[in-house]
Coordinates of N, CA and C and ligand atoms in Angstrom, one line a residue:
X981 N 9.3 -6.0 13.8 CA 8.3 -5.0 14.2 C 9.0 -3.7 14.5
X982 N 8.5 -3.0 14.2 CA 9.1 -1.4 14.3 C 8.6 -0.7 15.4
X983 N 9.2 0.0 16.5 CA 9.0 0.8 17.8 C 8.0 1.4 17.7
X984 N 8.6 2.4 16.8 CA 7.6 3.4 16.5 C 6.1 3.6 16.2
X985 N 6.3 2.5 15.4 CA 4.8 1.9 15.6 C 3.8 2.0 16.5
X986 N 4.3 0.6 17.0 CA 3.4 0.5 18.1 C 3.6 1.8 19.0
X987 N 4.5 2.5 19.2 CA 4.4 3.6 20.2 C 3.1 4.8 19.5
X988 N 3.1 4.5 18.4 CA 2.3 5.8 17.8 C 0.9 5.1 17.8
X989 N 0.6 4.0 17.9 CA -1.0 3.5 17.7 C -1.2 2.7 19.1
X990 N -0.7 2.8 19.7 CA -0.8 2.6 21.8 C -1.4 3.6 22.2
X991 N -2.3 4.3 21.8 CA -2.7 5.3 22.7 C -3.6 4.9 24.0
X992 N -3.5 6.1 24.9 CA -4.2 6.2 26.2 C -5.3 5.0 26.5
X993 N -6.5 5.5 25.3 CA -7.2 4.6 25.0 C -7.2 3.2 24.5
X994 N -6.0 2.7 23.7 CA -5.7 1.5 23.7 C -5.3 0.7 24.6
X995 N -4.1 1.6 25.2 CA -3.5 1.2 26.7 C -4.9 0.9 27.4
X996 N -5.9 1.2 27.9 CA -6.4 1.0 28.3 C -7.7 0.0 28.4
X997 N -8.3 -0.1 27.1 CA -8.3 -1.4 27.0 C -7.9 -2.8 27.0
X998 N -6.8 -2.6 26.6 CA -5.7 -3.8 27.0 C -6.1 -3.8 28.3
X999 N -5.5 -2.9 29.0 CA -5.7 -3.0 30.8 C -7.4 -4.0 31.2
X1000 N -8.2 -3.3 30.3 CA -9.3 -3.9 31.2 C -9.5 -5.4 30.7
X1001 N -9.5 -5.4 29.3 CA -9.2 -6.9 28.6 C -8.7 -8.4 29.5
X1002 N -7.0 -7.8 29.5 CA -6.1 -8.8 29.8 C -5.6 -8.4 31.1
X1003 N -5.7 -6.9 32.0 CA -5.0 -6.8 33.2 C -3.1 -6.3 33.5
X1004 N -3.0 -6.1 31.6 CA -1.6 -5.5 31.4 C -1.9 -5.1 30.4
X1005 N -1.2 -3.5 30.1 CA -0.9 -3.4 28.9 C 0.1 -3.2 28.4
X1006 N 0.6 -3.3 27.1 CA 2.1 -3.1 26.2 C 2.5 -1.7 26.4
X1007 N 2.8 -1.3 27.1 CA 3.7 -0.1 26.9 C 4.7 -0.1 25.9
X1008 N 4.9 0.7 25.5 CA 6.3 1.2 24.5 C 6.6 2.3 24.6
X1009 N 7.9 2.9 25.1 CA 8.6 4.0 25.2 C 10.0 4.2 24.6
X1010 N 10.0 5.3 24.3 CA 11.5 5.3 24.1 C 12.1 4.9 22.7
X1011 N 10.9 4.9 21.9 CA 11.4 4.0 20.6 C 11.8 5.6 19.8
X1012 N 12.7 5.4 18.4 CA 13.1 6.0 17.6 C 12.3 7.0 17.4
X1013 N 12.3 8.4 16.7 CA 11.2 9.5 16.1 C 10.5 8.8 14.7
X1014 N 11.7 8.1 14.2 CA 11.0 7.7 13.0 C 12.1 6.2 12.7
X1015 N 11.3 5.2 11.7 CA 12.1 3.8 11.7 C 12.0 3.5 10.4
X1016 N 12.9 3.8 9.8 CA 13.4 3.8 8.1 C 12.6 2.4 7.3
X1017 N 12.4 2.3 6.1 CA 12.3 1.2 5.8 C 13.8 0.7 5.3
X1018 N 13.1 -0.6 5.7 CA 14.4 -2.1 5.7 C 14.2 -2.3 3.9
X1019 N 15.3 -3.7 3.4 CA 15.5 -3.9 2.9 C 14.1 -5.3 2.4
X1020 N 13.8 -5.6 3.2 CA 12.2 -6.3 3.3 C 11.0 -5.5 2.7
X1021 N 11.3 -4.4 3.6 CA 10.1 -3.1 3.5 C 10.5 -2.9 2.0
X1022 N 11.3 -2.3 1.8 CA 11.2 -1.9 0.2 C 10.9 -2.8 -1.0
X1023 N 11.8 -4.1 -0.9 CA 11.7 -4.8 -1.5 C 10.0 -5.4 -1.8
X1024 N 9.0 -5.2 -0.9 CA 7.5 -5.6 -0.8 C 7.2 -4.4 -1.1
X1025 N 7.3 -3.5 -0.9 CA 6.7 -2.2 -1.4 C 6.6 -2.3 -3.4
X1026 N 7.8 -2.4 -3.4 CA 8.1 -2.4 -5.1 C 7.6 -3.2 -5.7
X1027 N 7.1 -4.8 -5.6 CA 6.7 -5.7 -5.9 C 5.0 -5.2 -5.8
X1028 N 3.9 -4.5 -5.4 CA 3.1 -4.4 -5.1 C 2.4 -3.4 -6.2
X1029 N 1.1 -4.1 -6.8 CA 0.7 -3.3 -7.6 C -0.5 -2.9 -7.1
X1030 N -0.7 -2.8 -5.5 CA -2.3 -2.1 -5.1 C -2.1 -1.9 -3.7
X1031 N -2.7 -0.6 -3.5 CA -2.3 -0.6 -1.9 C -3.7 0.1 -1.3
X1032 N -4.3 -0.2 -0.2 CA -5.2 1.0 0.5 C -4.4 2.3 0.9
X1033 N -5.0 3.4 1.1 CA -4.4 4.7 1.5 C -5.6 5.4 2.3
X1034 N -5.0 5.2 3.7 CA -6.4 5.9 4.8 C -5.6 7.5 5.0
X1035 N -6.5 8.2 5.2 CA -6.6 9.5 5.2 C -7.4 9.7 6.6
X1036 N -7.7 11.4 7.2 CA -8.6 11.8 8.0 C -9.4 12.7 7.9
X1037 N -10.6 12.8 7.8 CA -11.1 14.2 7.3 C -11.3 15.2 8.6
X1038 N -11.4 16.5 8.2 CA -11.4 17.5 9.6 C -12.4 17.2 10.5
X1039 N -13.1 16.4 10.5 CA -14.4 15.9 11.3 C -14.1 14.8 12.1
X1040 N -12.6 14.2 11.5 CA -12.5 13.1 12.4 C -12.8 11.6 11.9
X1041 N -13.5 11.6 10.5 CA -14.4 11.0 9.8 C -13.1 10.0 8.8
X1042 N -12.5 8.7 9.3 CA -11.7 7.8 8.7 C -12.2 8.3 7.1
X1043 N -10.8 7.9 6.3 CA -11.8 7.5 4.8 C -10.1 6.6 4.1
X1044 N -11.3 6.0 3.5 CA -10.2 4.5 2.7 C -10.4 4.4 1.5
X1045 N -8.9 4.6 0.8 CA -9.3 4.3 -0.7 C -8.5 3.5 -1.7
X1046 N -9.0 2.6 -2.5 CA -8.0 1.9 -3.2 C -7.1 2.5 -4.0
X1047 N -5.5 2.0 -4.0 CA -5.1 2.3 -5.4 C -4.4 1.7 -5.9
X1048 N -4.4 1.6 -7.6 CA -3.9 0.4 -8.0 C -3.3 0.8 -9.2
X1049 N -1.9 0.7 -9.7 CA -1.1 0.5 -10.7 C -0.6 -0.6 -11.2
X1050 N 0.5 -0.3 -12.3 CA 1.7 -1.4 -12.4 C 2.3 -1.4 -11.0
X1051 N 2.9 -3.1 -10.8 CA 3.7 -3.2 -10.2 C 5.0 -2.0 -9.7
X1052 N 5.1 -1.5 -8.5 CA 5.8 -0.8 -8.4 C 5.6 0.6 -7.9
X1053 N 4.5 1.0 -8.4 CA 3.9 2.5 -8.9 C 4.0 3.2 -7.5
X1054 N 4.0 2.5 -6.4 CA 4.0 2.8 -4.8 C 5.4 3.3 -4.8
X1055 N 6.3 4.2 -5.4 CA 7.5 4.6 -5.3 C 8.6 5.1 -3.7
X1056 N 9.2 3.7 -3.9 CA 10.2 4.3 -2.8 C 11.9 5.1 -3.1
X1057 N 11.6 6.3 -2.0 CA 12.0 7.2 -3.1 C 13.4 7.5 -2.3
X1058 N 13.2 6.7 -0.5 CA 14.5 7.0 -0.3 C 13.9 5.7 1.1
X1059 N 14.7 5.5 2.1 CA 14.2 4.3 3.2 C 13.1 5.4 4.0
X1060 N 13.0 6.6 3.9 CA 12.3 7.4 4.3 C 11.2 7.8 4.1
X1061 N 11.1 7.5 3.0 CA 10.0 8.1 1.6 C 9.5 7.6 0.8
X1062 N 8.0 7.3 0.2 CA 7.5 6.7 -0.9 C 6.4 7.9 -1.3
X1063 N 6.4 7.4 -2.6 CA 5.4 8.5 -3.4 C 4.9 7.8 -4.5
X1064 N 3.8 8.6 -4.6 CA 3.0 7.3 -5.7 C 2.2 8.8 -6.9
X1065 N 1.7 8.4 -8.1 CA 1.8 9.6 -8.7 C 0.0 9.1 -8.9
X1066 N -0.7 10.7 -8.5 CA -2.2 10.6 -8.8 C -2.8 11.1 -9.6
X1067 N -3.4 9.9 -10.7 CA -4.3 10.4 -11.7 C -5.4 11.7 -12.0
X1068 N -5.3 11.7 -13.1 CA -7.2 12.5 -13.1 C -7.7 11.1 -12.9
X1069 N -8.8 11.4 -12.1 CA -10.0 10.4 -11.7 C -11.1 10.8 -11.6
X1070 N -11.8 10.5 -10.5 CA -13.4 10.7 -10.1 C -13.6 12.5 -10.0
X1071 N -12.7 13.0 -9.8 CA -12.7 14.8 -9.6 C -13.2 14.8 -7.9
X1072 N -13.3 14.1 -7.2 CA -13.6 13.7 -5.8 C -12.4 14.5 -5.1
X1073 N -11.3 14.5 -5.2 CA -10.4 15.0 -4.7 C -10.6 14.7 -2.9
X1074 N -10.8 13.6 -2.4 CA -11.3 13.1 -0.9 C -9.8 12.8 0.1
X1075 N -9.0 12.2 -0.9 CA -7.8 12.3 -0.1 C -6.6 13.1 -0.5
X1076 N -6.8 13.7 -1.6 CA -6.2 15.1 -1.4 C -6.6 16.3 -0.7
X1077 N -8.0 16.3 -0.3 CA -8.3 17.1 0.6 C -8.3 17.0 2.2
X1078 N -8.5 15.9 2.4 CA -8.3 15.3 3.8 C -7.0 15.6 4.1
X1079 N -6.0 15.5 3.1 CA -4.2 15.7 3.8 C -4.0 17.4 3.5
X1080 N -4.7 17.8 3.2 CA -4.5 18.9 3.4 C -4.7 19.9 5.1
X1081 N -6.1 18.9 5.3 CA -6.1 19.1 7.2 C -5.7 19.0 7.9
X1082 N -5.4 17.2 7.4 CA -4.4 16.4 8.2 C -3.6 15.4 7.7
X1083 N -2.3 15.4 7.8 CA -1.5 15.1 7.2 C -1.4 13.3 7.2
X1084 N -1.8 13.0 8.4 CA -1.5 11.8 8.8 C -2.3 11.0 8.0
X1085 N -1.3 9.3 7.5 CA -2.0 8.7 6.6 C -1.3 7.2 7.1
X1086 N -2.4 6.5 6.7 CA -1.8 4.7 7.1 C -2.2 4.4 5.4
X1087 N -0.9 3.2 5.1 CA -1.3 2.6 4.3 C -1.0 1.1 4.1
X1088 N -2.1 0.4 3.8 CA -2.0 -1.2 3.9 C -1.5 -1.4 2.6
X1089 N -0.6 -2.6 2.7 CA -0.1 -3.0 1.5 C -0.3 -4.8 1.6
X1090 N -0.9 -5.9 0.7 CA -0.8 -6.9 0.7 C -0.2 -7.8 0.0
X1091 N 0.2 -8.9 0.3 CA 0.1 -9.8 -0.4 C -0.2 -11.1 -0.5
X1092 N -1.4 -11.1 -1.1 CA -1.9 -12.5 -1.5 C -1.7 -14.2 -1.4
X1093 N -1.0 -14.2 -2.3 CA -0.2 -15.5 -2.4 C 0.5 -15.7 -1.4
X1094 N 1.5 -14.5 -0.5 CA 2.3 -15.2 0.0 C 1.7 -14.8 1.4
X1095 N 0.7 -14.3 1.2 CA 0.0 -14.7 2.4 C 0.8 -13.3 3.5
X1096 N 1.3 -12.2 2.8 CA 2.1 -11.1 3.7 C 1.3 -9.8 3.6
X1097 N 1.5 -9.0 4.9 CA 0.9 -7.4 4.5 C 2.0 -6.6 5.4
X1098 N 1.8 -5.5 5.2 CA 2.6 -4.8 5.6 C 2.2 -3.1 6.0
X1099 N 1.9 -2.7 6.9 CA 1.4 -1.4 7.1 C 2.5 0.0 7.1
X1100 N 1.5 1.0 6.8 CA 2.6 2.0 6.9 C 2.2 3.2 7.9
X1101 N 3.2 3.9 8.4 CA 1.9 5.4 9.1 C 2.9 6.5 8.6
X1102 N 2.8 7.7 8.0 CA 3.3 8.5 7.6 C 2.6 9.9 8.1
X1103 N 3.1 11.1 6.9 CA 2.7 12.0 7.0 C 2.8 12.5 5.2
X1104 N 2.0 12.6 5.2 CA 2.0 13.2 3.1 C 1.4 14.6 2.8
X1105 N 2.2 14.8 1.8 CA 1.5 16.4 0.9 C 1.8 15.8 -0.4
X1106 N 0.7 16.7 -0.9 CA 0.5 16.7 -2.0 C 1.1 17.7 -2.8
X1107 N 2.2 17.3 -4.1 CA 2.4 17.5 -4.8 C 2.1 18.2 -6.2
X1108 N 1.3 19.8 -6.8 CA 1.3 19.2 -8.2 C 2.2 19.0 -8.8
X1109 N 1.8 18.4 -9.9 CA 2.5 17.8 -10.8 C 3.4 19.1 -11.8
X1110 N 2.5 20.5 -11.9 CA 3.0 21.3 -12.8 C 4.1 22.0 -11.4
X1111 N 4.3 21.9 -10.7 CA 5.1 22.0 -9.5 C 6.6 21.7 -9.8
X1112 N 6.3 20.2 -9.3 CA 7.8 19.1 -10.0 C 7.7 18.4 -10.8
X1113 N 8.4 18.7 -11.9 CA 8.3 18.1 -12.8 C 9.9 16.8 -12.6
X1114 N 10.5 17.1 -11.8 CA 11.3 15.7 -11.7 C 10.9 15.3 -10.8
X1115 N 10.3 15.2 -10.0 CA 8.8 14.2 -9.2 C 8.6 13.4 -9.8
X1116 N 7.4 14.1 -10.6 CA 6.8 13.7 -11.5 C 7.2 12.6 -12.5
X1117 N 8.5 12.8 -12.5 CA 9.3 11.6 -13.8 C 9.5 10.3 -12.2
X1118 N 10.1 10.8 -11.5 CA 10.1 9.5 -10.7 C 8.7 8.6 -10.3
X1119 N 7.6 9.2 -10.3 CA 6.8 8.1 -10.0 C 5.7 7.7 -11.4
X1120 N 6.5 8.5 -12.7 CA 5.9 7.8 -13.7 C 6.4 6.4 -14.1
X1121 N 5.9 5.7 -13.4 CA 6.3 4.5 -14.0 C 6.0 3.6 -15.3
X1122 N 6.7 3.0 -16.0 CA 6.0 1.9 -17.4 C 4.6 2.0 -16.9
X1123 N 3.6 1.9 -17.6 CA 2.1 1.6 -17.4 C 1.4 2.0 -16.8
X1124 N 1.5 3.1 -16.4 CA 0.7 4.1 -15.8 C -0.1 4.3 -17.0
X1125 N -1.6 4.1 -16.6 CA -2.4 5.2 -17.6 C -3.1 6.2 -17.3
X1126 N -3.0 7.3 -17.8 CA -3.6 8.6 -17.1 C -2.8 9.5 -16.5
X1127 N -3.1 10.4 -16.8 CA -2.6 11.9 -16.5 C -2.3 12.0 -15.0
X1128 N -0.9 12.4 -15.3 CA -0.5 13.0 -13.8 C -1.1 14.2 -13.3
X1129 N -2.0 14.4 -12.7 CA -2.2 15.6 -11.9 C -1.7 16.2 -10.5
X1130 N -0.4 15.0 -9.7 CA -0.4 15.4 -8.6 C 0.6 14.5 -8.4
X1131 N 1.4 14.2 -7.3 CA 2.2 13.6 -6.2 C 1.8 13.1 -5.2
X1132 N 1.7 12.2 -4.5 CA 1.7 11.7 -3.1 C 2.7 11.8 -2.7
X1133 N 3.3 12.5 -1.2 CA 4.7 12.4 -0.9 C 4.4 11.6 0.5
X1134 N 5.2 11.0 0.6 CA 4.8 10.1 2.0 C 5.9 10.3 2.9
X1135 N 6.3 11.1 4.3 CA 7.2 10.9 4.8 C 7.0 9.4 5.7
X1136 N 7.6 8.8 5.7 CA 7.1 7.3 6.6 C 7.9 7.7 7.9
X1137 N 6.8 7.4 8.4 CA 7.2 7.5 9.9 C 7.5 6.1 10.2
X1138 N 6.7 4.8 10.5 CA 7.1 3.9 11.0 C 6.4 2.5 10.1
X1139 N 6.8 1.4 9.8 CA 5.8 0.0 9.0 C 5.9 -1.1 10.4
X1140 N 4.8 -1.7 10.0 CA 4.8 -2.5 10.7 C 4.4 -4.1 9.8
X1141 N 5.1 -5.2 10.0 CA 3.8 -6.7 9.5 C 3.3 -6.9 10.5
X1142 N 2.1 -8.1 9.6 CA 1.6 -8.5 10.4 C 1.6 -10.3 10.1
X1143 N 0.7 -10.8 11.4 CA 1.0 -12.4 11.1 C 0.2 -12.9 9.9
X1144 N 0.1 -13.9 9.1 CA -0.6 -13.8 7.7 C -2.1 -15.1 7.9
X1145 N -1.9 -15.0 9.2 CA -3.4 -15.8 9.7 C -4.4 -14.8 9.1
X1146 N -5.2 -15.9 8.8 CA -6.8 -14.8 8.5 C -6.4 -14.6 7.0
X1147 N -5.6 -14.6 6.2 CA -5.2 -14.3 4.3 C -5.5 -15.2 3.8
X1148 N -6.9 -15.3 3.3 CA -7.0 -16.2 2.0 C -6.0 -16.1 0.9
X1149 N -5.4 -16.9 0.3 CA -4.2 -16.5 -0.6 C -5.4 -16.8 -1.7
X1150 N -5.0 -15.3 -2.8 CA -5.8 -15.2 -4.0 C -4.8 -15.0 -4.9
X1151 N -4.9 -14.7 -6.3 CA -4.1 -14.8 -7.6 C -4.9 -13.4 -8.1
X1152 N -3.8 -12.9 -9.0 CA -4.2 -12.0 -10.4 C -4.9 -13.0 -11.2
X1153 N -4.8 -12.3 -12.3 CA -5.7 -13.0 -13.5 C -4.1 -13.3 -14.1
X1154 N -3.3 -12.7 -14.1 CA -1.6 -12.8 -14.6 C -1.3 -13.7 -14.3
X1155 N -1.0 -14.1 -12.7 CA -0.3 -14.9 -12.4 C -1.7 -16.8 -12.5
X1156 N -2.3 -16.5 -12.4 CA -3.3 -17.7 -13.0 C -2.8 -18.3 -14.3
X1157 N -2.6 -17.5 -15.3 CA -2.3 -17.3 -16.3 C -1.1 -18.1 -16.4
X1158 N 0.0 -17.5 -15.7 CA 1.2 -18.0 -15.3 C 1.2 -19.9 -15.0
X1159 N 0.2 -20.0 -13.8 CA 0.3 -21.1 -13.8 C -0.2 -21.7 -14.0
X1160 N -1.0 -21.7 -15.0 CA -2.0 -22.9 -16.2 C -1.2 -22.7 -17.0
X1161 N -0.5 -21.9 -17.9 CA 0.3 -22.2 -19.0 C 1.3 -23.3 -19.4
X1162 N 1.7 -24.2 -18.0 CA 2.2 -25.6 -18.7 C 0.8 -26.5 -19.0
X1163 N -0.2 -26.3 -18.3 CA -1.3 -27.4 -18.1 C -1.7 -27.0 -19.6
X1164 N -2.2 -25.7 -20.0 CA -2.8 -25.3 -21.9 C -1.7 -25.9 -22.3
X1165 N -0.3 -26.1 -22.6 CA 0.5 -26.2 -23.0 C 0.6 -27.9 -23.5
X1166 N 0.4 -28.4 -22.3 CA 0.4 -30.0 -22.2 C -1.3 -30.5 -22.8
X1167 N -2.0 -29.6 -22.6 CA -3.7 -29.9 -23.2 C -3.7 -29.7 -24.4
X1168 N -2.7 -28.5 -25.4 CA -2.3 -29.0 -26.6 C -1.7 -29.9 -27.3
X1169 N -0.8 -29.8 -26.4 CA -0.2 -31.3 -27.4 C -1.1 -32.7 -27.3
X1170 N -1.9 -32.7 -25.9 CA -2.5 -33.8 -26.3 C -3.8 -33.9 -27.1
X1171 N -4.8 -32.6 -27.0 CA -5.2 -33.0 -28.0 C -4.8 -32.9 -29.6
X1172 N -3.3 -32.4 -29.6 CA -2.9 -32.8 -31.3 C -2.2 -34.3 -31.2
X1173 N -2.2 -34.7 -30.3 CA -2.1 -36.5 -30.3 C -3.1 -36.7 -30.7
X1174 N -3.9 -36.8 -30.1 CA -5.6 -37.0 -30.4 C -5.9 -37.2 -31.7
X1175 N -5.7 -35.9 -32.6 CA -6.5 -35.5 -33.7 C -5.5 -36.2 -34.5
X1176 N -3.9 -36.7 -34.4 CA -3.3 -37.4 -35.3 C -3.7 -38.8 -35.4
X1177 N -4.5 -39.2 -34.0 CA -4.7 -40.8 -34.4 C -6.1 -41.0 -34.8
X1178 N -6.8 -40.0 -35.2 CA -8.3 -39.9 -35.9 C -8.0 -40.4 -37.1
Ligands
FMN2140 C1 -11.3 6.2 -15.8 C2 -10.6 6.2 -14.5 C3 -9.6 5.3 -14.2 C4 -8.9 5.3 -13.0 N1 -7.9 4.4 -12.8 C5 -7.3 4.4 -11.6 C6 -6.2 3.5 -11.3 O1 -5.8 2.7 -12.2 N2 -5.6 3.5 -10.1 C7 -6.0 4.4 -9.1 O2 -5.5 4.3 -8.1 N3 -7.0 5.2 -9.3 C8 -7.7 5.3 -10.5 N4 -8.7 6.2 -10.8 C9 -8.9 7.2 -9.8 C10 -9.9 7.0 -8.7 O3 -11.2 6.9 -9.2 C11 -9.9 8.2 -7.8 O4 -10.1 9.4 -8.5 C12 -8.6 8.4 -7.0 O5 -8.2 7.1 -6.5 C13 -8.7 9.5 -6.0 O6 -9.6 9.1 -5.1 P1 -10.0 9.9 -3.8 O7 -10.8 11.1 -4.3 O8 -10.9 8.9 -3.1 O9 -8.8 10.3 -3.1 C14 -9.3 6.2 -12.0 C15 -10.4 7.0 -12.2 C16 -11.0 7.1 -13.4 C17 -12.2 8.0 -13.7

């Protein structure tokens, strides 16, 4: 678990529910400005083909939105930094405009099967794309479809996991795929056993 974290989502108000809850609360002081991603952290980042991305609007008003590429597409671009490249879409422009007020962003990252997630809290601007164009090559990755109109730049402030209680482990349709292919495999041959002793 990362200091900084918890030091940055402990607030007043947290602290203080704790207090009234349990009669103590977690303090955290003194932790780092900022807590690089590890060799874990990246390694789960890169592997990950969908992530939430919370934003704030100037009203104070949370907003959460899916996003989902190839494997990977969540670009880590140094133990500092990840950037992910944004389509034309809905023309909504909701979390590019939200980081324009305010910078601050959390993003959940999961995983499924193995039952892991992994949070992030940063600070991001947005990039266009006719801006940088060697940006732009870094977070084009294989399989992207659709037009780059923009950059996410993420300075990461702090990740944190969490415990993987409560994760239904679910499958892609790929990895399903994956693991029924000895069963189709073995269902062939037997029914061409079958049809040879007809
Ligand atoms: C046809 C189409 C395909 C899209 N495909 C994806 C996609 O694969 N991954 C993704 O993150 N957003 C995709 N989007 C973009 C989202 O709809 C949305 O525009 C984008 O996530 C920005 O959302 P926001 O305005 O809530 O920030 C697609 C949009 C359209 C219209």
């Amino acid at each position: 678990m990362a200091g900084r974290y918890l030091e940055t989502m402990f607030t007043a108000d947290v602290l203080a529910a704790q207090r009234k809850a349990y009669g103590a609360a977690q303090e955290v002081h003194g932790t780092p400005e900022r807590d690089p991603l590890g060799a874990a952290e990246q390694e789960f980042i890169a592997t990950r083909d969908s992530f939430f991305l919370a934003t704030v609007n100037r009203d104070g008003w949370p907003y959460v939105q899916h996003r989902g590429g190839p494997a990977g597409f969540l670009r880590v671009l140094d133990e500092r930094t990840v950037a992910f490249a944004d389509l034309r879409g809905n023309r909504q422009l909701l979390s590019t405009g939200n980081v324009a007020a305010n910078d601050r962003v959390a993003l959940f990252l999961i995983d499924y099967p193995a039952r892991q997630r992994l949070k992030l809290l940063g600070h991001a601007r947005v990039v266009d794309a006719d801006a940088d164009r060697e940006l732009v090559a870094r977070v084009a990755v294989d399989g992207l479809r659709g037009k780059i109109e923009r950059v996410f730049v993420i300075d990461v402030v702090s990740h944190d996991w969490n415990c993987p209680s409560g994760i239904t482990p679910r499958y892609t349709a790929a990895e399903v795929d994956e693991a029924v292919a000895p069963l189709r495999a073995r269902l062939a041959e037997l029914e061409a056993q079958l049809a040879a002793k007809r």
